[in-house]
Short mmCIF file of C-alpha atoms in Angstrom, two decimals:
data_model
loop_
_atom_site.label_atom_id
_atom_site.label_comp_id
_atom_site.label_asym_id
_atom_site.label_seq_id
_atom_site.Cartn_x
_atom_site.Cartn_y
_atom_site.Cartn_z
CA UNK A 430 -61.33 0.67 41.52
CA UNK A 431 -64.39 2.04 43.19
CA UNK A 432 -65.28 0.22 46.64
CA UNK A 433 -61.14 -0.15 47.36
CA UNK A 434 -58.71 2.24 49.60
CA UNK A 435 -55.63 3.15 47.34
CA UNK A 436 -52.92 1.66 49.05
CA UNK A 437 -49.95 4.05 50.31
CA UNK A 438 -47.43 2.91 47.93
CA UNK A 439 -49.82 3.79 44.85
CA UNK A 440 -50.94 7.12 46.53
CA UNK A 441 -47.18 7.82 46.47
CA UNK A 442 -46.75 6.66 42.79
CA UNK A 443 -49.68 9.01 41.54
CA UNK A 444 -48.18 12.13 43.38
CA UNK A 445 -45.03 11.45 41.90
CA UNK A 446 -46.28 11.20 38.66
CA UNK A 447 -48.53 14.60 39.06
CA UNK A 448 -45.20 16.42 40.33
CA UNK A 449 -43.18 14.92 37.56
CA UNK A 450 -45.48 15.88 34.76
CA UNK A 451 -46.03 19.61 36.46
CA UNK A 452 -42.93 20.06 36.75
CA UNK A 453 -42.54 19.11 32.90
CA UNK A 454 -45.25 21.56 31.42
CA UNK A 455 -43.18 24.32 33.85
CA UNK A 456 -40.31 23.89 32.08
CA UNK A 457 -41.52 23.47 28.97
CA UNK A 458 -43.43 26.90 29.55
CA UNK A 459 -40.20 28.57 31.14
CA UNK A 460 -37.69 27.50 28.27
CA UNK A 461 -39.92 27.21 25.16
CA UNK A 462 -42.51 30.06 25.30
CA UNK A 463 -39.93 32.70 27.41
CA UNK A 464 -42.46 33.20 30.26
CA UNK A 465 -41.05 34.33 33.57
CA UNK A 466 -43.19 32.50 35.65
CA UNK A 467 -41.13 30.26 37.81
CA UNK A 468 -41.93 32.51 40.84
CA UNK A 469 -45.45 31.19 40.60
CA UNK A 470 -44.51 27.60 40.69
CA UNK A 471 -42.39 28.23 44.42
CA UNK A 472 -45.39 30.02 45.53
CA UNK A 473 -47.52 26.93 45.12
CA UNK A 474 -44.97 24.70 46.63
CA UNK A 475 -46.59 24.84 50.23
CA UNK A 476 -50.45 25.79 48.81
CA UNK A 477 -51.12 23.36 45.61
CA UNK A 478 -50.75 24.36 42.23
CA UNK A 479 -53.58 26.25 41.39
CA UNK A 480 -53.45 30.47 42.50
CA UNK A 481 -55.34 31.35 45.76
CA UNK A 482 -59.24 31.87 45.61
CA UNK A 483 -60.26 35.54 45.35
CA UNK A 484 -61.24 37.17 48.38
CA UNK A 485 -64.39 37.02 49.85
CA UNK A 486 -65.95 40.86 49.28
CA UNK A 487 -69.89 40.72 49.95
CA UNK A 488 -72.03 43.42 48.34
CA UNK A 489 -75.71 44.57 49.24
CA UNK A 490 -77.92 45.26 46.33
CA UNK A 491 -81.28 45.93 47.53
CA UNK A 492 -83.03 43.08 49.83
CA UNK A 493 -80.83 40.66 49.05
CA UNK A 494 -76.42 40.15 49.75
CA UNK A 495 -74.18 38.76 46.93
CA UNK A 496 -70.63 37.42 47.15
CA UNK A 497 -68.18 39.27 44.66
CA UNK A 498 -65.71 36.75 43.08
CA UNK A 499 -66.54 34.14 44.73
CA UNK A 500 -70.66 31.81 44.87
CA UNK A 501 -73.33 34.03 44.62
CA UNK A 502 -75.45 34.42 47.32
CA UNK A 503 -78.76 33.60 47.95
CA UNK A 504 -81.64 35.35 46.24
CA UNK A 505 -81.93 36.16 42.55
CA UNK A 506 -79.64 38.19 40.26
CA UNK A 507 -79.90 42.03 40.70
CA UNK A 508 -81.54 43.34 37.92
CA UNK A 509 -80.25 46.25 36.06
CA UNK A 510 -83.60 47.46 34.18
CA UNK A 511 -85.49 50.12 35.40
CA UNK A 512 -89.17 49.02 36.86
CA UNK A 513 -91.74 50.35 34.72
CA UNK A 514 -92.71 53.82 36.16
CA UNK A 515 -89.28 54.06 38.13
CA UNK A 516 -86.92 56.36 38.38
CA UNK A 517 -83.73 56.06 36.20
CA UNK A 518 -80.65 54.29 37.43
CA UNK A 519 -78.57 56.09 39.15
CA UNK A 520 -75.13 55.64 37.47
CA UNK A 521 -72.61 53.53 39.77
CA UNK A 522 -68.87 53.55 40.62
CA UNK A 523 -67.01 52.10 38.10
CA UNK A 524 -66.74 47.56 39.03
CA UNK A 525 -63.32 46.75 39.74
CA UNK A 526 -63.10 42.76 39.14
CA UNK A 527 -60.92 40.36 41.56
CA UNK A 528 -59.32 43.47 43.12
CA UNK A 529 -59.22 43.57 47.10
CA UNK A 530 -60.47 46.80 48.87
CA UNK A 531 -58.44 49.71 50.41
CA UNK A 532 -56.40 48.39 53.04
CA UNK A 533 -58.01 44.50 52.84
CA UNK A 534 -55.55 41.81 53.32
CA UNK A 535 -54.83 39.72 49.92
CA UNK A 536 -52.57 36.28 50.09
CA UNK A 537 -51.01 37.98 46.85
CA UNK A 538 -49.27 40.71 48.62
CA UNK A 539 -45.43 38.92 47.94
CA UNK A 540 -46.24 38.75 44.04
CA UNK A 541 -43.43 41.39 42.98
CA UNK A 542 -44.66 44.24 41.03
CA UNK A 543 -42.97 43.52 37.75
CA UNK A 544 -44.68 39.94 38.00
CA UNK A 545 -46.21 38.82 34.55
CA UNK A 546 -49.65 39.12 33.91
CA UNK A 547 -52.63 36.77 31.82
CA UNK A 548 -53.96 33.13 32.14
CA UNK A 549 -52.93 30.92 35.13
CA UNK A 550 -49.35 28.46 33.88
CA UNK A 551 -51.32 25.80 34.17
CA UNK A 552 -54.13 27.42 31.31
CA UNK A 553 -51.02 28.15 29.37
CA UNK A 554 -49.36 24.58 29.45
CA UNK A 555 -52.84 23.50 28.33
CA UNK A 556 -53.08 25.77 25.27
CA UNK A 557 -49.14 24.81 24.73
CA UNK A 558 -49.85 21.20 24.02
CA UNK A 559 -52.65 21.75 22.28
CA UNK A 560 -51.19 23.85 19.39
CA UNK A 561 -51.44 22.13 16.19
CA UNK A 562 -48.25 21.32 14.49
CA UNK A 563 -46.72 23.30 11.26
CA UNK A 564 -48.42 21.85 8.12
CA UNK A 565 -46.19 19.76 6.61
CA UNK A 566 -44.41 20.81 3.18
CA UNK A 567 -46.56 20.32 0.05
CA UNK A 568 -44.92 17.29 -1.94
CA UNK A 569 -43.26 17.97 -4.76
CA UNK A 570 -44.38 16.95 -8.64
CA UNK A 571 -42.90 14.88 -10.00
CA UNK A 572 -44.15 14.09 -13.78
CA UNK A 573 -42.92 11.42 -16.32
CA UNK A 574 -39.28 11.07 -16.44
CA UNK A 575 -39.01 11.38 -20.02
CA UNK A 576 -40.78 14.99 -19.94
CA UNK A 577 -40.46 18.90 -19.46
CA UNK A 578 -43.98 20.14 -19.14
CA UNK A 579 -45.27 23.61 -19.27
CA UNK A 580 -48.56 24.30 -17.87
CA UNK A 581 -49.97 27.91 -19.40
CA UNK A 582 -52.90 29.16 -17.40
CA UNK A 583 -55.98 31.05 -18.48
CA UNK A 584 -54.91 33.05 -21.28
CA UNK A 585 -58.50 34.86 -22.01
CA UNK A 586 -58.20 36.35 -25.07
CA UNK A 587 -54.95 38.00 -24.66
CA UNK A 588 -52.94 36.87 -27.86
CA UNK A 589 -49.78 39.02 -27.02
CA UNK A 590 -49.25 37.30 -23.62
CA UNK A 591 -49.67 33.84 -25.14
CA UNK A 592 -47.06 34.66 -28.20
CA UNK A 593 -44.29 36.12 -25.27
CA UNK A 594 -44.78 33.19 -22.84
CA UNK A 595 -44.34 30.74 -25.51
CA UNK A 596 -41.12 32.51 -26.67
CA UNK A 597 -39.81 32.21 -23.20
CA UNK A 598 -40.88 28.64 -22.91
CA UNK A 599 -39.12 27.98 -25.72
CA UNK A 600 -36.02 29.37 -24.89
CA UNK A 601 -36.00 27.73 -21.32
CA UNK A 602 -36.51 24.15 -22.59
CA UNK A 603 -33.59 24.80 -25.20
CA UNK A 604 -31.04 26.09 -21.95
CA UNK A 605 -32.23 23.54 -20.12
CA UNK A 606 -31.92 20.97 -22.66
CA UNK A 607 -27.82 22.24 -22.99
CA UNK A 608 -27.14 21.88 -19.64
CA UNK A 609 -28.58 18.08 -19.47
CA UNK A 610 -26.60 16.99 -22.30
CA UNK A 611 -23.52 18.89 -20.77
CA UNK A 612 -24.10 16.81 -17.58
CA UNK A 613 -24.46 13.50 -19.59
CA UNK A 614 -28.21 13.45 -18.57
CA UNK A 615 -31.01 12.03 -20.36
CA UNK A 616 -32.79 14.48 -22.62
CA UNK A 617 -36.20 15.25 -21.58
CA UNK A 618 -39.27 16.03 -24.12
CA UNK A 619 -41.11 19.48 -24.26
CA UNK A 620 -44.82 18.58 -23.68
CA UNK A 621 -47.30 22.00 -23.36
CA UNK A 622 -50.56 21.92 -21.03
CA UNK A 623 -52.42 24.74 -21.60
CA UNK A 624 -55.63 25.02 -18.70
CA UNK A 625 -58.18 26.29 -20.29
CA UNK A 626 -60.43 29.55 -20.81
CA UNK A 627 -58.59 30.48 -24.00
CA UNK A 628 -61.62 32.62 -25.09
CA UNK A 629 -63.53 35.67 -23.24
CA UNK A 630 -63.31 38.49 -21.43
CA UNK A 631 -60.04 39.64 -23.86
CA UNK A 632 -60.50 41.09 -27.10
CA UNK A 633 -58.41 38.85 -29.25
CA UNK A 634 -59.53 35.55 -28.77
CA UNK A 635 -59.89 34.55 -32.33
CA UNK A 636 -55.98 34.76 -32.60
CA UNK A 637 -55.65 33.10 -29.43
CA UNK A 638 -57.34 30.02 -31.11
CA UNK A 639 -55.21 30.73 -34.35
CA UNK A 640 -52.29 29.98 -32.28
CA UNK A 641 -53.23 27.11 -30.94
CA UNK A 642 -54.17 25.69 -34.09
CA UNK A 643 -50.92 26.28 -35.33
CA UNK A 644 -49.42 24.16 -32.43
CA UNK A 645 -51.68 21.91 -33.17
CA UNK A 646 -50.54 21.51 -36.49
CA UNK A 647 -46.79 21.56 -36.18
CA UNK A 648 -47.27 18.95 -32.98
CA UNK A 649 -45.90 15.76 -32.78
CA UNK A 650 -47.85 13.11 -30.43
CA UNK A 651 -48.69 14.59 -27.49
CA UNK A 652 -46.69 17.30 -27.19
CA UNK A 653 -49.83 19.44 -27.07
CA UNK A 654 -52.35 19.06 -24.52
CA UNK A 655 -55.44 21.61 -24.59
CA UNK A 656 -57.79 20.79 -22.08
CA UNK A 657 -61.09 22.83 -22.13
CA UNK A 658 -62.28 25.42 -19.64
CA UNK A 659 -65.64 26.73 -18.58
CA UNK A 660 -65.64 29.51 -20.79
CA UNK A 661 -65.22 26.91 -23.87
CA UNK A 662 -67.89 24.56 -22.46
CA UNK A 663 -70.07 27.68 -22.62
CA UNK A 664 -69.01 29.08 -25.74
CA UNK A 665 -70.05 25.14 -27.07
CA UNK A 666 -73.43 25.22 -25.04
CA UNK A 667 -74.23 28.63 -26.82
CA UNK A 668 -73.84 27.34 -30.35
CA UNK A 669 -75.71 24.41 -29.65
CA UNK A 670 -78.72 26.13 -27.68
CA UNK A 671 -78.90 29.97 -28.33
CA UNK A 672 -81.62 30.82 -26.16
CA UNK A 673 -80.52 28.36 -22.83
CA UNK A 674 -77.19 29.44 -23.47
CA UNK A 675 -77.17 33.09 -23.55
CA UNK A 676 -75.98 33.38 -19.92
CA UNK A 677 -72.53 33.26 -21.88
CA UNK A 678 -72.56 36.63 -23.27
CA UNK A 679 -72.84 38.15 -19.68
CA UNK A 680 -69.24 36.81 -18.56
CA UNK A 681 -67.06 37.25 -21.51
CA UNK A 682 -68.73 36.39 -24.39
CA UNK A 683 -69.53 39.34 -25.90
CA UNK A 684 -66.00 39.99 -26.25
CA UNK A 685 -65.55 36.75 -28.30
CA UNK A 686 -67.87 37.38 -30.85
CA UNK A 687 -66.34 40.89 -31.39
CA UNK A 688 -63.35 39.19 -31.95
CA UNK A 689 -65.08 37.26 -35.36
CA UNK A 690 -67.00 40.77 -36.38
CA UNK A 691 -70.30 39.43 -34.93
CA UNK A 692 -72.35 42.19 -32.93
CA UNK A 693 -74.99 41.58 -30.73
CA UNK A 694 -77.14 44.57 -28.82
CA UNK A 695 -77.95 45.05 -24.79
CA UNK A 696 -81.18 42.77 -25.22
CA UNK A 697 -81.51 40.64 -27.72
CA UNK A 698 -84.33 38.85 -28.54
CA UNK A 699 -84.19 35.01 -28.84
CA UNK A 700 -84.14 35.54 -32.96
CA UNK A 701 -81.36 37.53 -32.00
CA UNK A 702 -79.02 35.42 -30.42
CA UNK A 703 -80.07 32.63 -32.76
CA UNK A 704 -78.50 34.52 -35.54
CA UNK A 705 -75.59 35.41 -33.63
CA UNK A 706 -75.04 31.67 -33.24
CA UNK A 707 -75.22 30.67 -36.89
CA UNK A 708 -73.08 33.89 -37.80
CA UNK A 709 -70.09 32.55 -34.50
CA UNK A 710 -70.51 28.82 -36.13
CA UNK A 711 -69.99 29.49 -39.40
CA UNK A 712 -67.12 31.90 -38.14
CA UNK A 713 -65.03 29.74 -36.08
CA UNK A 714 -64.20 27.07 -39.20
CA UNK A 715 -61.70 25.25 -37.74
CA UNK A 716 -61.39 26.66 -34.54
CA UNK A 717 -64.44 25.07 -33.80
CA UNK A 718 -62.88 21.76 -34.31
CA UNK A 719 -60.58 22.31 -32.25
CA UNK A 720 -62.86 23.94 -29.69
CA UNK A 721 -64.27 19.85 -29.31
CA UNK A 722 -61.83 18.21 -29.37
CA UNK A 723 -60.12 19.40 -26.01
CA UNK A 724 -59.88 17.19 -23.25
CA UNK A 725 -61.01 17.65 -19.36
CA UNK A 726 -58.07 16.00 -17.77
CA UNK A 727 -55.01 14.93 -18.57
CA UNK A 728 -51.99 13.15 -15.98
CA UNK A 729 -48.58 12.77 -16.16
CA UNK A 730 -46.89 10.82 -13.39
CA UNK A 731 -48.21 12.07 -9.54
CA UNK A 732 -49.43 15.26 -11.53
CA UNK A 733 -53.20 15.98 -12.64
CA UNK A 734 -53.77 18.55 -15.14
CA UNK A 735 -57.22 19.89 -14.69
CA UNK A 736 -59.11 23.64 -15.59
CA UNK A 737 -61.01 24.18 -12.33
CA UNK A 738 -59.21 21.31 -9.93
CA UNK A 739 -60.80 17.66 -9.23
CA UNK A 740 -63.60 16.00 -6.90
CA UNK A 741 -61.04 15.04 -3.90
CA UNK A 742 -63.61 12.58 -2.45
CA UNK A 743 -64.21 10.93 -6.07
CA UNK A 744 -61.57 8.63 -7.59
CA UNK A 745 -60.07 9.82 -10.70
CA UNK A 746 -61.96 7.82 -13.25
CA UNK A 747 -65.67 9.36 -11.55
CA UNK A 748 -64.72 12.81 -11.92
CA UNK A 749 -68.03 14.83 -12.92
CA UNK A 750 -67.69 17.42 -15.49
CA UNK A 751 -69.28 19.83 -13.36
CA UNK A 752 -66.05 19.57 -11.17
CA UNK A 753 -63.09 19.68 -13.57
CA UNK A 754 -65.00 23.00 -15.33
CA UNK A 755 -66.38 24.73 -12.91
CA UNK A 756 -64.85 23.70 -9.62
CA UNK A 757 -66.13 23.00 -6.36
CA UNK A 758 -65.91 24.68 -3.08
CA UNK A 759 -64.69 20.89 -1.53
CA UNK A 760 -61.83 21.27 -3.62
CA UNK A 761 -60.08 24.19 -1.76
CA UNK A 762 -60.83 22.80 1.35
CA UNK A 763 -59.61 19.46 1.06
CA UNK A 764 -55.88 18.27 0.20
CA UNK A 765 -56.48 15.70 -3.29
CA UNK A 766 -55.59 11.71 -3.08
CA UNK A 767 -52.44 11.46 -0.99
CA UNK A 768 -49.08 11.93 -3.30
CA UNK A 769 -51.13 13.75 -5.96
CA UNK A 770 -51.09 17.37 -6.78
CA UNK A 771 -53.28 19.17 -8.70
CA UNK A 772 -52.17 21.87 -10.93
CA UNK A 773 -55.20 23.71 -12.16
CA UNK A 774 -56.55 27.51 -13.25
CA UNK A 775 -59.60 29.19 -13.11
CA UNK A 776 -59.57 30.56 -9.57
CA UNK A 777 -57.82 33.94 -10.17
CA UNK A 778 -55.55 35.75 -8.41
CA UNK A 779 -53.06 38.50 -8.98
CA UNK A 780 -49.99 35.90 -8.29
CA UNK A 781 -50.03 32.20 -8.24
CA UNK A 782 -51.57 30.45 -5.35
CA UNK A 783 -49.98 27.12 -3.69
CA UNK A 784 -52.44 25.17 -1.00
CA UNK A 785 -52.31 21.22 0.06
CA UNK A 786 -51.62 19.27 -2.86
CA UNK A 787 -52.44 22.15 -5.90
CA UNK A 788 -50.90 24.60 -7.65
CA UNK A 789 -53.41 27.35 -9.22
CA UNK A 790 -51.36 29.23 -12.02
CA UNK A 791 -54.18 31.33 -12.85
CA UNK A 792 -52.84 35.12 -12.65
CA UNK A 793 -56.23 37.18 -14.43
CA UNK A 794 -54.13 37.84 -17.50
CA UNK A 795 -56.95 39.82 -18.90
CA UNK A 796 -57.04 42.46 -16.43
CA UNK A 797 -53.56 41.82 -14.55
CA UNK A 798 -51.47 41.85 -17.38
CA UNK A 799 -49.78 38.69 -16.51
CA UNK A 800 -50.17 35.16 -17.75
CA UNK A 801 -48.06 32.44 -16.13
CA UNK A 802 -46.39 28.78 -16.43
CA UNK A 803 -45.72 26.11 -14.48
CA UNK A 804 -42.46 24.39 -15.73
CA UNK A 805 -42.30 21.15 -14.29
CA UNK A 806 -38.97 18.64 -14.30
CA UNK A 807 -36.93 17.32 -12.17
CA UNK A 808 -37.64 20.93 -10.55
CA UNK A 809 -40.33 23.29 -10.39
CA UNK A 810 -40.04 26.78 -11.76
CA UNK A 811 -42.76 29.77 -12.42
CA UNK A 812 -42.46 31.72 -15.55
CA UNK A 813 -44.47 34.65 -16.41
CA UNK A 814 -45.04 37.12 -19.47
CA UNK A 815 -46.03 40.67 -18.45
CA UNK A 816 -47.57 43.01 -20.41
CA UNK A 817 -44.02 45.24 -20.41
CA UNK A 818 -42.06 42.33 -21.46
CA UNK A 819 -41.62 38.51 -20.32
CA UNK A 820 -39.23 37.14 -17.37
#
């Protein structure tokens, strides 16, 4: 306490306590990071733990006289700029830092020559113990017990990747579906989650939709869960607002209404896209049905299903549109509710991408050749369909 003489005893006590915990981080620093530096801790046995000041070297720089590693001296800072009208600088010797002169006398003069170089032990036990610990593993999905979900990322137009993936989800839920009953385990029900963006940017997206409404069709319950992606939520906007909606065409949309025979030139006018609307609407038939009636999110046990990942600081039942279609920059850099995980699409990437608490199986099938599937179980397993064959 301030105003009171530490006793002798408690002197004694905090000494010990500094040696013990020095002698702790020297250790640790010897045996964990592989430093020789154990020379440097008998060195400051009789002189303290910190290394020796630097030597006192004094310099003269016009009127006034500096100390070199060590306080400055009195008077300002020389001044390096040339005085207006003045002749140039005269280049220098080159500045040697914390080195002693020719023949000066250095307390350092013991330190053997294949001594290790870089920050003081002391600096180093400092940035030790403040290194952050490994991240821990990301927890592992676990959906309803009762189901074998597939979640199919952006397909985007690409009709031929779609039909090969679903072959080889098929014929992974039938092996799979063997081996349980072989093992006398429950049999588990196939349930498909398909992300999203199943028009644009590919040329074929009309018999991307035929598919789909075919598994609609031959799909009991909810074995078929289509939730709707940005490019659908634009393809919807378009129909119902021409003009405010024609930023569509410029990121995949053209390529869609190719797909139904509908043209459109490099600038249309606003009578223009108006008929190109009425011409996709009366196109689509029932593909536009089933355009509406896809969903934004959709959960099975600790798992969320969503195209473009969640709001992490918003519960689950206030999640804004904005944020399941067209993401939000939050979303990447913070970890979802703990014990969920997110699997989601729409942030492309040559392979799949796993961060805290998602799992982004969007692989740019239209230009990479390569649409993947989550297959989630009792395990987890990636499946992919390339454009040279599935595996």
């Amino acid at each position: 306490m301030k105003g009171k003489a530490t006793n002798p005893a408690t002197r004694k006590l905090i000494t010990l306590d500094f040696e013990i915990i020095r002698n702790i981080i020297v250790n640790l620093l010897n045996n964990v990071a592989k430093l020789p530096f154990s020379w440097r801790a008998c060195q400051s046995e009789s002189r303290g733990f910190p290394p020796p000041a630097a030597p006192d070297r004094r310099e003269i720089c016009g009127r006034h006289e500096h100390r070199r590693g060590g306080v400055r001296g009195p008077g300002p800072r020389p001044s390096r700029r040339r005085p207006p009208g003045g002749p140039a600088a005269r280049p220098g010797p080159a500045r040697r830092r914390n080195t002693p002169e020719e023949g000066e006398e250095t307390s350092r003069r013991d330190i053997p020559p294949d001594a290790p170089r870089g920050p003081h032990p002391s600096r180093r036990a400092v940035r030790f113990l403040r290194r952050r610990p490994p991240a821990p593993p990301a927890p592992q999905p676990r959906v309803a017990a009762d189901r074998r979900i597939y979640a199919v990322g952006d397909v985007h137009g690409r009709s031929d990747l779609l039909l090969r993936l679903l072959e080889t989800i098929l014929a992974d839920h039938t092996a799979r579906t063997r081996a349980e009953a072989q093992a006398g385990s429950p049999a588990r029900r196939l349930q498909l989650v398909l992300l999203g963006d199943y028009v644009d940017r590919g040329d074929h997206a009309r018999e991307v939709l035929d598919m789909l409404a075919t598994l609609r069709a031959d799909t009991r319950d909810d074995g078929l869960v289509l939730l709707r992606g940005n490019h659908e939520a634009a393809l919807l906007s378009f129909l119902g607002n021409p003009a405010g909606g024609a930023a569509w065409l410029t990121f995949g949309g053209r390529q869609t209404l190719g797909s139904y025979g509908i043209t459109l030139g490099l600038h249309p006018q606003e009578a223009d896209l108006a008929t190109a609307a009425e011409a996709l609407h009366a196109a689509l038939g029932p593909h536009l049905g089933l355009l509406r009636e896809t969903t934004l999110m959709h959960r099975s046990g600790d798992v969320i299903f969503a195209h473009a990942g969640i709001a992490p600081d918003l519960p689950l039942s206030a999640q804004p549109e904005q944020a399941l279609l067209w993401g939000r920059s939050r979303f990447l850099e913070m970890p979802p509710p703990e014990g969920l995980v997110v699997v989601h699409g729409h942030y492309d990437a040559p392979e799949p991408v796993t961060g805290p608490g998602r799992i982004c199986i969007d692989t740019g099938a239209y230009y990479t050749g390569r649409l993947t599937a989550l297959r989630l179980d009792a395990e987890q397993a990636l499946l992919h369909a390339d454009a040279g064959g599935a595996r």
